[in-house]
CSV table of C-alpha atoms and ligand atoms in Angstrom, one decimal:
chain,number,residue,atom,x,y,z
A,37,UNK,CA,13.4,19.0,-21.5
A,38,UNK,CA,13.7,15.5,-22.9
A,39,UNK,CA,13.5,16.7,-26.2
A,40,UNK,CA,15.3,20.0,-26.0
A,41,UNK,CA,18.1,17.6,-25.0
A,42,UNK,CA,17.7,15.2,-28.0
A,43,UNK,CA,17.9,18.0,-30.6
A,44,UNK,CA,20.9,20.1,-28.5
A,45,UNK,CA,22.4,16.5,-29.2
A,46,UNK,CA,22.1,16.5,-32.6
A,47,UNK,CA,23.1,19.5,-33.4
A,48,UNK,CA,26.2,18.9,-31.5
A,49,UNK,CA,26.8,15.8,-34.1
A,50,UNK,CA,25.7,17.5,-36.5
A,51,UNK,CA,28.2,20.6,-35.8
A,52,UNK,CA,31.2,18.2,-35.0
A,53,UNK,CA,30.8,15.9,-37.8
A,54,UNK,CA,29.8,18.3,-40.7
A,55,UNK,CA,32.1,21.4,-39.2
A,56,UNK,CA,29.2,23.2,-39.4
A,57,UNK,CA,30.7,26.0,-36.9
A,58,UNK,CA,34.1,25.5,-37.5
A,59,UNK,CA,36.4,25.7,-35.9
A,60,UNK,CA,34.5,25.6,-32.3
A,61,UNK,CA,35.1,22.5,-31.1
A,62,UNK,CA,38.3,20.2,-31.6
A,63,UNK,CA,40.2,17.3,-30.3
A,64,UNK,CA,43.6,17.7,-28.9
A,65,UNK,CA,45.8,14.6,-27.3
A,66,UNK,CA,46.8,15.3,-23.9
A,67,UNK,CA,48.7,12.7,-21.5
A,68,UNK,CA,47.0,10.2,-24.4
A,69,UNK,CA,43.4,10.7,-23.4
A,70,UNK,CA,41.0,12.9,-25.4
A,71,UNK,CA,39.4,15.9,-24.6
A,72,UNK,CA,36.9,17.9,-26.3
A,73,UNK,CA,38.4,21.9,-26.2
A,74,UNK,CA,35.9,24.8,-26.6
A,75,UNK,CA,38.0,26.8,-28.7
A,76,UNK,CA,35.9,29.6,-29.8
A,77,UNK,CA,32.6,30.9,-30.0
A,78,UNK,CA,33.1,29.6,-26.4
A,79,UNK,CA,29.8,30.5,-24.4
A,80,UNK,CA,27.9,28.8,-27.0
A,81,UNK,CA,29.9,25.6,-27.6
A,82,UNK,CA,30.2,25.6,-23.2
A,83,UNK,CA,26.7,25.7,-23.1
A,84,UNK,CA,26.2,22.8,-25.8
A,85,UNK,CA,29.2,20.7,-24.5
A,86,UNK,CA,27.4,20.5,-20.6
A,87,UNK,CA,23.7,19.7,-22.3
A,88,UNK,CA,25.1,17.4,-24.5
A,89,UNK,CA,27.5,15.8,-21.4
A,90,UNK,CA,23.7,15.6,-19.5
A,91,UNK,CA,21.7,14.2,-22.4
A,92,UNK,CA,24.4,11.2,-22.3
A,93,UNK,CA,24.5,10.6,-18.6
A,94,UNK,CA,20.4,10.4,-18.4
A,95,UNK,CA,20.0,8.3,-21.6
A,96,UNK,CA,23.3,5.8,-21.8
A,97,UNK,CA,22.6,2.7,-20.2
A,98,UNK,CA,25.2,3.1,-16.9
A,99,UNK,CA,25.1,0.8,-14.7
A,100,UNK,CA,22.7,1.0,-11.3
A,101,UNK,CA,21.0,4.0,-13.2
A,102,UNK,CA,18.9,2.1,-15.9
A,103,UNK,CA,15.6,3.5,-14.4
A,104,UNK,CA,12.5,5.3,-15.7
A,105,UNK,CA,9.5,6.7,-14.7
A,106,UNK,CA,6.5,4.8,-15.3
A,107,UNK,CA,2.7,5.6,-14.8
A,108,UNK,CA,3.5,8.5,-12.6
A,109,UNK,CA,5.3,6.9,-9.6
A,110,UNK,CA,6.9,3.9,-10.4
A,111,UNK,CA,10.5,3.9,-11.0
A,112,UNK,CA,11.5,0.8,-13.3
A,113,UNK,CA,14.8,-0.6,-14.2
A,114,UNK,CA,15.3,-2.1,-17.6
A,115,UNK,CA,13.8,-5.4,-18.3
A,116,UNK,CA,11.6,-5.0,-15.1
A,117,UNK,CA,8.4,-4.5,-16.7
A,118,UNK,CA,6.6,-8.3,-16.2
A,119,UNK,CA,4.5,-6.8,-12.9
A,120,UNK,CA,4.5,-9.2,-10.1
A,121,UNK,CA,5.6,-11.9,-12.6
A,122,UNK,CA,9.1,-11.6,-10.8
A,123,UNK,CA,9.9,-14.2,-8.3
A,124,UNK,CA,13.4,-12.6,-7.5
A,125,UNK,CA,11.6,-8.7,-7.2
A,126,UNK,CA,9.8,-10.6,-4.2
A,127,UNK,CA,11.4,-9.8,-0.4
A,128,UNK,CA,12.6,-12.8,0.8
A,129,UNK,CA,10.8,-14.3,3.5
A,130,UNK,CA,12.5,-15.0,7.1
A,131,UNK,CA,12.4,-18.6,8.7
A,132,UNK,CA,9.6,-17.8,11.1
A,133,UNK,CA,7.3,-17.1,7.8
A,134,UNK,CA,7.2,-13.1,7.9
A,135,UNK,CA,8.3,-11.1,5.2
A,136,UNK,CA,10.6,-8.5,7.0
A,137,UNK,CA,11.0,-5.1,5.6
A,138,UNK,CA,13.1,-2.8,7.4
A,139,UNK,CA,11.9,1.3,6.8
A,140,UNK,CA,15.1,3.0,7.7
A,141,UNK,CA,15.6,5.6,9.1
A,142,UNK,CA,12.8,8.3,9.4
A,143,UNK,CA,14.6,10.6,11.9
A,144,UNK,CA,14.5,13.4,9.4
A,145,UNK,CA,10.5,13.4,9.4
A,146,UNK,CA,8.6,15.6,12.1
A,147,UNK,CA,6.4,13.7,14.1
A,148,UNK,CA,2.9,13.7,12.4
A,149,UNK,CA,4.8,12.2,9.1
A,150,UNK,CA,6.2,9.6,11.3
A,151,UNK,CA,3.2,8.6,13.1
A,152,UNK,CA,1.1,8.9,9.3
A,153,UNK,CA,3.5,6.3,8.2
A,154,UNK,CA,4.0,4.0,10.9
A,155,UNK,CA,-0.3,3.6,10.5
A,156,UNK,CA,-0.2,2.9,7.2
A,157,UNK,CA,2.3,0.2,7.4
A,158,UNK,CA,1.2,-1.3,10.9
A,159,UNK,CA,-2.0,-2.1,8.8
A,160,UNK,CA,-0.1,-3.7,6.4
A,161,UNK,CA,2.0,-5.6,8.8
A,162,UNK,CA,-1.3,-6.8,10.9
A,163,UNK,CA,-3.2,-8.1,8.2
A,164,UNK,CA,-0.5,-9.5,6.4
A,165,UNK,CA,3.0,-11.8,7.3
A,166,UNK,CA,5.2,-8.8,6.0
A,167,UNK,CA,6.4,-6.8,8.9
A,168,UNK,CA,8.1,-3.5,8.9
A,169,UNK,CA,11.2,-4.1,11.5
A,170,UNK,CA,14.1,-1.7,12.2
A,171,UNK,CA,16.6,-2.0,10.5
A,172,UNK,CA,19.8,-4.4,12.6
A,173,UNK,CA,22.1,-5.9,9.5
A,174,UNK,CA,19.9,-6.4,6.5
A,175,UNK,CA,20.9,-5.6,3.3
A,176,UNK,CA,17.9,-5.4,1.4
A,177,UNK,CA,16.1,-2.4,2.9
A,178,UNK,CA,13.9,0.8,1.9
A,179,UNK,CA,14.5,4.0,3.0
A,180,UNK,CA,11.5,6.8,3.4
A,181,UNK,CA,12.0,9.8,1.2
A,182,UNK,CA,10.0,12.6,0.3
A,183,UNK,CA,7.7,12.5,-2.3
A,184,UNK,CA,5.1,10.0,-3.6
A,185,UNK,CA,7.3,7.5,-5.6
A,186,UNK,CA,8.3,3.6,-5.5
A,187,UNK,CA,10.3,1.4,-7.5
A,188,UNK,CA,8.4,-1.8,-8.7
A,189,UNK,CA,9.3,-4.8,-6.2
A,190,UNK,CA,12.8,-5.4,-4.3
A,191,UNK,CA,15.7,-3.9,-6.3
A,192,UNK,CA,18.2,-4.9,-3.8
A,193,UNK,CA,20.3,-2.8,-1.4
A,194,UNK,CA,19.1,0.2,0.1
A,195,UNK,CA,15.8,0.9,-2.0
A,196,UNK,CA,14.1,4.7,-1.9
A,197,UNK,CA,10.2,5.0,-1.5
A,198,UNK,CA,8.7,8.4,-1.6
A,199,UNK,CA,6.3,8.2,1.5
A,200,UNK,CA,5.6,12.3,2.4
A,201,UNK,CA,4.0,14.8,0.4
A,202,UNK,CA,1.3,16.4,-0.1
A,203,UNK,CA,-1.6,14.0,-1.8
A,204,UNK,CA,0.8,11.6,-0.2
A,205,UNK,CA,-0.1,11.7,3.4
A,206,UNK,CA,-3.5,9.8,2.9
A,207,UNK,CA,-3.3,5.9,4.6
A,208,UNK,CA,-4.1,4.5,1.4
A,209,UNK,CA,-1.6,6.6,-0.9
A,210,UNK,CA,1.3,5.5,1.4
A,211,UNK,CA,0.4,2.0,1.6
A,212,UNK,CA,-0.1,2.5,-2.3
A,213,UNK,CA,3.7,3.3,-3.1
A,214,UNK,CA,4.8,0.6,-0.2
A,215,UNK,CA,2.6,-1.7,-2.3
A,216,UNK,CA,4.3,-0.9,-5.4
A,217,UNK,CA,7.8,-1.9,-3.5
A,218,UNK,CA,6.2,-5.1,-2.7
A,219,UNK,CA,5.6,-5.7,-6.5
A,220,UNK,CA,2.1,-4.7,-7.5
A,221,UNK,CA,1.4,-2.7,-10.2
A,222,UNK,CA,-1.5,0.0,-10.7
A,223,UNK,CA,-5.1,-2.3,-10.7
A,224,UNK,CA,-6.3,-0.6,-13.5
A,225,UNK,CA,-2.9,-1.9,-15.5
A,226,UNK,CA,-3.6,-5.8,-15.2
A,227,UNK,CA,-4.1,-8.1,-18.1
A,228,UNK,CA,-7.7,-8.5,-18.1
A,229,UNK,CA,-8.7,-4.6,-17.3
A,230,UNK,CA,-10.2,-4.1,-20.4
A,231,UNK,CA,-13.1,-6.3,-19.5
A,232,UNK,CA,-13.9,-4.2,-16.2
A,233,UNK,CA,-13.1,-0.4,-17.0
A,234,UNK,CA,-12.8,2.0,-20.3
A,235,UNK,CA,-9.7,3.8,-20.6
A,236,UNK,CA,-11.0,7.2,-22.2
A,237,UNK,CA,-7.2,7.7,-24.5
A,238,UNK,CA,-9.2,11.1,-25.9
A,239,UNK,CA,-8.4,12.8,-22.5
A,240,UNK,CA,-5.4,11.5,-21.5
A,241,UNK,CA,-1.6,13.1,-20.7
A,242,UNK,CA,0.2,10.0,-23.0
A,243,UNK,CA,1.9,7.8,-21.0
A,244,UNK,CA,0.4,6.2,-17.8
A,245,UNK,CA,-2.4,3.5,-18.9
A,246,UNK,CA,-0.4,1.0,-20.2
A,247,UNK,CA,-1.8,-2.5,-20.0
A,248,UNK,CA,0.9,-5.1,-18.6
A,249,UNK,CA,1.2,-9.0,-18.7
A,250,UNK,CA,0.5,-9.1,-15.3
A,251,UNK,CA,0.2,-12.2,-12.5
A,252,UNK,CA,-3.3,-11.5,-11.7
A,253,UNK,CA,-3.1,-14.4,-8.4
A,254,UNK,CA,-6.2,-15.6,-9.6
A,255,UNK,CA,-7.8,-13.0,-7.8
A,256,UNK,CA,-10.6,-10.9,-9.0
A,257,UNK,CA,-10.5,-7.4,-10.6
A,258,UNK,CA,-10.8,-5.1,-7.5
A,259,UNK,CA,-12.3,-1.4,-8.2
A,260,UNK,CA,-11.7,-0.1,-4.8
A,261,UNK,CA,-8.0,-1.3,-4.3
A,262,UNK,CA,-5.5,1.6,-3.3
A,263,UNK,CA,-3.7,0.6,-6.5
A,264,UNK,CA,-6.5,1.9,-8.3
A,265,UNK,CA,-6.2,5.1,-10.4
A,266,UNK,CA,-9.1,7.7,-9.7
A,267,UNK,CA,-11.4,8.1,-12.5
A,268,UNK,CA,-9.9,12.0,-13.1
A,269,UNK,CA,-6.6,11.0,-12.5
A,270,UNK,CA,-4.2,12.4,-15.6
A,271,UNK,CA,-6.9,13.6,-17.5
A,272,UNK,CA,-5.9,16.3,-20.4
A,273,UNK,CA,-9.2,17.7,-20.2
A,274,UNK,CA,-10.7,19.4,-16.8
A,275,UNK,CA,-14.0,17.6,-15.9
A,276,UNK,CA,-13.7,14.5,-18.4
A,277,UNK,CA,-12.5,10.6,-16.9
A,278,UNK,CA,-9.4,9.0,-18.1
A,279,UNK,CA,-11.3,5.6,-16.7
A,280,UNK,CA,-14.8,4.6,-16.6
A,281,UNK,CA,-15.9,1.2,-14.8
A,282,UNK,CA,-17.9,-0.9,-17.4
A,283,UNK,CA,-20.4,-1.8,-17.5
A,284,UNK,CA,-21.5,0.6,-14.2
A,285,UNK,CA,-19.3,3.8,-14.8
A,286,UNK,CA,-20.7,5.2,-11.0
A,287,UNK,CA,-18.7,2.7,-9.8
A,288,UNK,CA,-16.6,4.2,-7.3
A,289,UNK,CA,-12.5,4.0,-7.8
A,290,UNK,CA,-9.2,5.3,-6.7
A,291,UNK,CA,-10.0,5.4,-2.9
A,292,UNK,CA,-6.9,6.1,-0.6
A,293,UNK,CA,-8.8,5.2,2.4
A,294,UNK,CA,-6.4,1.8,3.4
A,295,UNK,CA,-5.7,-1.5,1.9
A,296,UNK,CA,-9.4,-3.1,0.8
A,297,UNK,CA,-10.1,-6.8,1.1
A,298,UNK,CA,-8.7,-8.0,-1.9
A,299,UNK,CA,-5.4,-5.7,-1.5
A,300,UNK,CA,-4.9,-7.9,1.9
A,301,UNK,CA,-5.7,-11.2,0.0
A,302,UNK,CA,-3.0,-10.0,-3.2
A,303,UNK,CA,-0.2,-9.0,-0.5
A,304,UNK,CA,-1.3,-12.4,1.2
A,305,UNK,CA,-1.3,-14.7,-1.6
A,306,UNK,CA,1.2,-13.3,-3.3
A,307,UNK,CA,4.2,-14.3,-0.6
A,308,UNK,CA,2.3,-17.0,0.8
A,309,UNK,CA,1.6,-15.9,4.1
A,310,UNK,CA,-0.9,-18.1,6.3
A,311,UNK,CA,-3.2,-15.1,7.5
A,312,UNK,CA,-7.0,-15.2,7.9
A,313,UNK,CA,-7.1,-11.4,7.7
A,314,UNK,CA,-10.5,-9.3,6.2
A,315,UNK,CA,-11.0,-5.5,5.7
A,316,UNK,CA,-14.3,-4.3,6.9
A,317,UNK,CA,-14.4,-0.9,5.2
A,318,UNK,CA,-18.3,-0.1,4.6
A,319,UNK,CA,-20.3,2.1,7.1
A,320,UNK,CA,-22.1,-1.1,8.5
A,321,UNK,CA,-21.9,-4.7,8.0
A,322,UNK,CA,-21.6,-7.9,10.0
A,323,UNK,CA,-19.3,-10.4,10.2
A,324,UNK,CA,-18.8,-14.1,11.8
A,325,UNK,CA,-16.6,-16.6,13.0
A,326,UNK,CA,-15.5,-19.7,10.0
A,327,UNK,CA,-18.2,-21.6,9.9
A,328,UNK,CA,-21.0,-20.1,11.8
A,329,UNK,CA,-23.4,-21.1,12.7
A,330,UNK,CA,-22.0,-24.8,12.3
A,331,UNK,CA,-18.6,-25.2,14.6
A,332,UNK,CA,-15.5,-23.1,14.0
A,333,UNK,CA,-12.2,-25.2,13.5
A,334,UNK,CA,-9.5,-25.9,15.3
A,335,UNK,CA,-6.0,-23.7,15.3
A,336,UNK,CA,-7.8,-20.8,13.7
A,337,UNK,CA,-6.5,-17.7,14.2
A,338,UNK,CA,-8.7,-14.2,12.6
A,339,UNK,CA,-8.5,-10.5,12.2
A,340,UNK,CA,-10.8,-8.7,11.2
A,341,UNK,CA,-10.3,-4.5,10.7
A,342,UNK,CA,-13.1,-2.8,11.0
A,343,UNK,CA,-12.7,1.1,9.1
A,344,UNK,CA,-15.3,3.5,8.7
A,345,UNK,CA,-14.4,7.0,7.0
A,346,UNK,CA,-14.5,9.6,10.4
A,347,UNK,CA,-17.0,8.0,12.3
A,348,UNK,CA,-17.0,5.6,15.5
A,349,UNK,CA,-17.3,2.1,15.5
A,350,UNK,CA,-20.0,0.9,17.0
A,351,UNK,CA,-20.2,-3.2,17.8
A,352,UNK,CA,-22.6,-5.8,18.8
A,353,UNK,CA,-22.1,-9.3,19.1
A,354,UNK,CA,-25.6,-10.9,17.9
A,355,UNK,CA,-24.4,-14.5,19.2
A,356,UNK,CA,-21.5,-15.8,21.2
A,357,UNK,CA,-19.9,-19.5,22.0
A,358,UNK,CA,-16.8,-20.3,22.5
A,359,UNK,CA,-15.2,-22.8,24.1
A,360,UNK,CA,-14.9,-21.6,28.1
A,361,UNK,CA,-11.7,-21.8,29.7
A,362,UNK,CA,-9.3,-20.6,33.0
A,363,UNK,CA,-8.5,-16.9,31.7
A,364,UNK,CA,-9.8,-17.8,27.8
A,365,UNK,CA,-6.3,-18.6,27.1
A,366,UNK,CA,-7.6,-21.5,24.8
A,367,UNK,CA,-10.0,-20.2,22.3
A,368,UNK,CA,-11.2,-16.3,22.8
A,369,UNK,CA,-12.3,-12.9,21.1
A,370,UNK,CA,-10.1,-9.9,21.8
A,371,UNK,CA,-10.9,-6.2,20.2
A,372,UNK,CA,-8.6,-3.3,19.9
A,373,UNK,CA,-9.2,0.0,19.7
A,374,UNK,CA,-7.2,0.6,16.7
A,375,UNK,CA,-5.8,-1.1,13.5
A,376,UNK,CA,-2.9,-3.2,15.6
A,377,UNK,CA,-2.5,-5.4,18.1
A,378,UNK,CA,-0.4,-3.0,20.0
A,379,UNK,CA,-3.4,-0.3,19.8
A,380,UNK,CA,-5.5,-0.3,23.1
A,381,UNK,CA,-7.0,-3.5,24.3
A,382,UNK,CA,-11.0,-2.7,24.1
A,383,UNK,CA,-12.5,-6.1,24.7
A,384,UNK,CA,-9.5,-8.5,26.7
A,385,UNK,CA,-9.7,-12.5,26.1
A,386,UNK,CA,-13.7,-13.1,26.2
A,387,UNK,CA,-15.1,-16.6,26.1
A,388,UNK,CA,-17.9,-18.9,26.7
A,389,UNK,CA,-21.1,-18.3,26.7
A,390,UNK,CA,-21.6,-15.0,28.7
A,391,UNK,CA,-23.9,-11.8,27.5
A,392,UNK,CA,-23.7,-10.4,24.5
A,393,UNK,CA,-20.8,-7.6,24.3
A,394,UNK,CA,-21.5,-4.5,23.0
A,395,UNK,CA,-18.0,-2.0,22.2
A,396,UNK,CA,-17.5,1.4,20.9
A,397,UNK,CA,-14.0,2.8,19.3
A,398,UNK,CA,-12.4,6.2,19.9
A,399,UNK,CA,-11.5,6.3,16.4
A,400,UNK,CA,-12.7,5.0,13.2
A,401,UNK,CA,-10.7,1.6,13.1
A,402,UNK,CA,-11.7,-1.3,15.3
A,403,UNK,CA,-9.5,-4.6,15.1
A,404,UNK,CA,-11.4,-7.9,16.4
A,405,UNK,CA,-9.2,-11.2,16.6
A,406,UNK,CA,-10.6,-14.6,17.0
A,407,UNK,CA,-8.3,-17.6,17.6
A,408,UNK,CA,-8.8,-21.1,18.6
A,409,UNK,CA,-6.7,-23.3,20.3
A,410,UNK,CA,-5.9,-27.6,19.2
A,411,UNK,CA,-9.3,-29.0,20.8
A,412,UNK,CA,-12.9,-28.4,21.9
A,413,UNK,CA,-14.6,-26.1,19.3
A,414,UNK,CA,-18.3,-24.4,19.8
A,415,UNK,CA,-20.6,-22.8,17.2
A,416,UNK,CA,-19.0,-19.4,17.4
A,417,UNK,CA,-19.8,-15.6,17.1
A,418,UNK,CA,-21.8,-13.4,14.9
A,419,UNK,CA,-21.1,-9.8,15.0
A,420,UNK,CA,-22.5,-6.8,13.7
A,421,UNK,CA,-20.7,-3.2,13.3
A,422,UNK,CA,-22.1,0.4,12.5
A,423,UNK,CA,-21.4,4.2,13.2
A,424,UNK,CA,-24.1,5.1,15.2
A,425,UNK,CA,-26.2,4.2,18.7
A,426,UNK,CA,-29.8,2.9,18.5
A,427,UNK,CA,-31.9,2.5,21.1
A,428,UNK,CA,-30.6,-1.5,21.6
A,429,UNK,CA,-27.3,-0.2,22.4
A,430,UNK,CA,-28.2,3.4,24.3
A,431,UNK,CA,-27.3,2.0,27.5
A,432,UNK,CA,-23.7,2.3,28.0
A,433,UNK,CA,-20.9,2.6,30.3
A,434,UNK,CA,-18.4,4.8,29.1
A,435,UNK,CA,-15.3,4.5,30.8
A,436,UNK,CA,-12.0,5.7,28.9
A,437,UNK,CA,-14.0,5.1,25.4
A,438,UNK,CA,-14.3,2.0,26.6
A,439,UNK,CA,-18.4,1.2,26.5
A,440,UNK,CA,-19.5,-1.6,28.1
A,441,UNK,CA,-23.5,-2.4,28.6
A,442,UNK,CA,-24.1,-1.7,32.2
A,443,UNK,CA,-25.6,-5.4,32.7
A,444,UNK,CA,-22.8,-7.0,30.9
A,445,UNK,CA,-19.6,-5.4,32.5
A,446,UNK,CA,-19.8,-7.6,35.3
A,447,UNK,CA,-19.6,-10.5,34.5
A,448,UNK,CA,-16.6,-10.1,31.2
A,449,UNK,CA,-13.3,-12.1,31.8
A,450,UNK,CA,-10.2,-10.2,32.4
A,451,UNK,CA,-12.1,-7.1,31.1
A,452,UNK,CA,-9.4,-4.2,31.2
A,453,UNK,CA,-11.5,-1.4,33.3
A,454,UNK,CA,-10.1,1.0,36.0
B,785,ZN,ZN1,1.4,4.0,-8.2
């Protein structure tokens, strides 16, 4: 329609100017302003005046409209194209240290949509200092809209992000366009992507693979960020890529799954927040506390998410240390069932030296948080994760989806059972 537009345009010059339809259109003074009078041949000249009256409003430079469409779901105003290297596209931070975005309104959502969205962006907010408030007085806001679209950073005023569509509903795809809002641009775009994937031009739709002079945080290339493209994504050509990883094109890229380890680190690095936050997202690992097994520090406070794709979390701690106290209120592990810390508490304040504890999740995201308090360290925690029993951890007390190894329950401080 671009197009059509451009040569409707022209031959409207080209009627006016040469007469080439004389006398159709002509310019009569009225009150001393212009207008253009459809004087004959009027359906035609009608229908070329109100194309030609559309093809200026969507390519003259008004102001507040300068935007475009850029790589499929970015909307870019002009002059905005240096990625994150845009200090004032950043949101401004509040004088406790959080970034706060307020969501609007999302009264005209059903339920589901809301409860989609507010996941994907309590993630964000837990593993990161930006926070997604209601909205009192501010300003500088966003405001949920259909579709699957975001402008690039903080345009000021009330700012439109396309949360809810279909292919939109995914964790991952929502916190994609809220990333975009924050000021990151598609992973496969950066500066250096040439030296980590192939972009296959011979089957692309022309327009979305653009390289950009981006701030890359001094953070590595990351294949499974949710601002990844998929390796089919735009292709021209059913069945052939439009990227390939290199050198290993099986690679995997483009999952919506939820932020990855290095999308927490960018968002963290990138407004300076002081979070000790990691993603846990394979089907099993372990993890342990800073240090291990050599003392943890002082004041440390850490989250880590635990997200397997629909399956249980299954946990064991392999050691435990910490520092004992009245109630664990000085250093202590606590789990949620869930990706917040206003998800169900699993595992309340645990410390010392007591048995090992042993956890399952209802669902398939598991939140553990360490923190330490001024003085009197210990050697810490090792943990280990999976998504199913063996025969070490068979013998369980379910209560609520709360499993707790029959010998250990006992003896747990302020462990929240009926
Ligand atoms: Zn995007």
């Amino acid at each position: 329609s671009v197009y059509f537009n451009v040569i409707i345009w022209y031959i409207f010059l080209f009627e006016k100017v040469l007469g080439f339809f004389p006398p159709s259109v002509e310019e009569i003074s009225k009150d001393g302003k212009s207008w253009l009078v459809c004087t004959s041949c009027l359906p035609f000249c009608t229908c070329i005046c109100l194309l030609s009256a559309l093809h200026v409003l969507h390519f003259l430079p008004l102001p507040g409209s300068e935007i475009a469409v850029y790589e499929g779901d970015i909307l870019l105003r002009r002059g905005r194209r240096s990625a994150i290297n845009c200090d004032s596209c950043l949101w401004p931070k509040s004088q406790d240290g959080l970034v706060k975005i307020s969501p609007g309104p999302l009264l005209f959502l059903a339920i589901t949509e809301r409860s989609w969205i507010a996941d994907a962006l309590q993630e964000i907010s837990t593993l990161t200092c930006v926070q997604f408030v209601n909205r009192t007085t501010e300003t500088d806001y966003v405001y949920v809209e259909r579709g699957c679209w975001s402008y690039f950073g903080k345009i000021g005023g009330r700012q439109a992000v396309g949360l809810v569509k279909n292919g939109c509903m995914d964790k991952g795809a929502i916190q994609h366009e809220m990333n975009h809002a924050l000021g990151f641009i598609h992973e496969q775009a950066r500066s250096d992507r040439d030296r980590f994937v192939k972009i296959m031009w011979e089957h692309i739709v022309a327009g979305n693979f653009g390289k950009m002079n981006s701030k890359n945080l001094g953070l590595p290339y990351d294949y499974s960020s949710v601002m990844h493209y998929g390796a089919y994504d735009f292709s021209s050509t059913p069945g052939k890529p439009t990227i390939v990883p290199v050198p290993d094109p099986s690679i995997p890229i483009g999952q919506r799954d939820g932020l990855s380890n290095l999308d927490v680190a960018k968002i963290n690095k990138l407004y300076k927040c002081n979070c000790c936050s990691s993603v846990l997202p394979k089907p099993k690992g372990s993890f342990s506390s800073v240090n291990y097994p050599s003392p943890y520090p002082n004041n440390s406070n850490c989250l880590w998410l635990i997200r397997i794709r629909r399956s249980k979390i299954f946990l064991q701690f392999e050691a435990f240390d910490l520092q004992r106290s009245s109630d664990c209120s000085s250093d202590y592990i606590k789990i949620y069932n869930g990706n917040s810390k206003s998800s169900p508490v699993l595992l309340d304040k645990y410390c010392g030296k007591g048995p090992l504890p042993s956890l399952v999740a209802s669902g398939s995201t598991m939140l553990v948080e360490f923190a330490s308090d001024e003085s009197i360290t210990a050697t810490g925690f090792r943990a280990s994760y999976n998504r199913g029993f063996n025969l070490k951890t068979q013998r369980y007390l379910a209560v609520r989806n709360i499993c707790i190894p029959i010998d250990v329950h006992n003896s747990l401080h302020k462990q929240v059972l009926p």
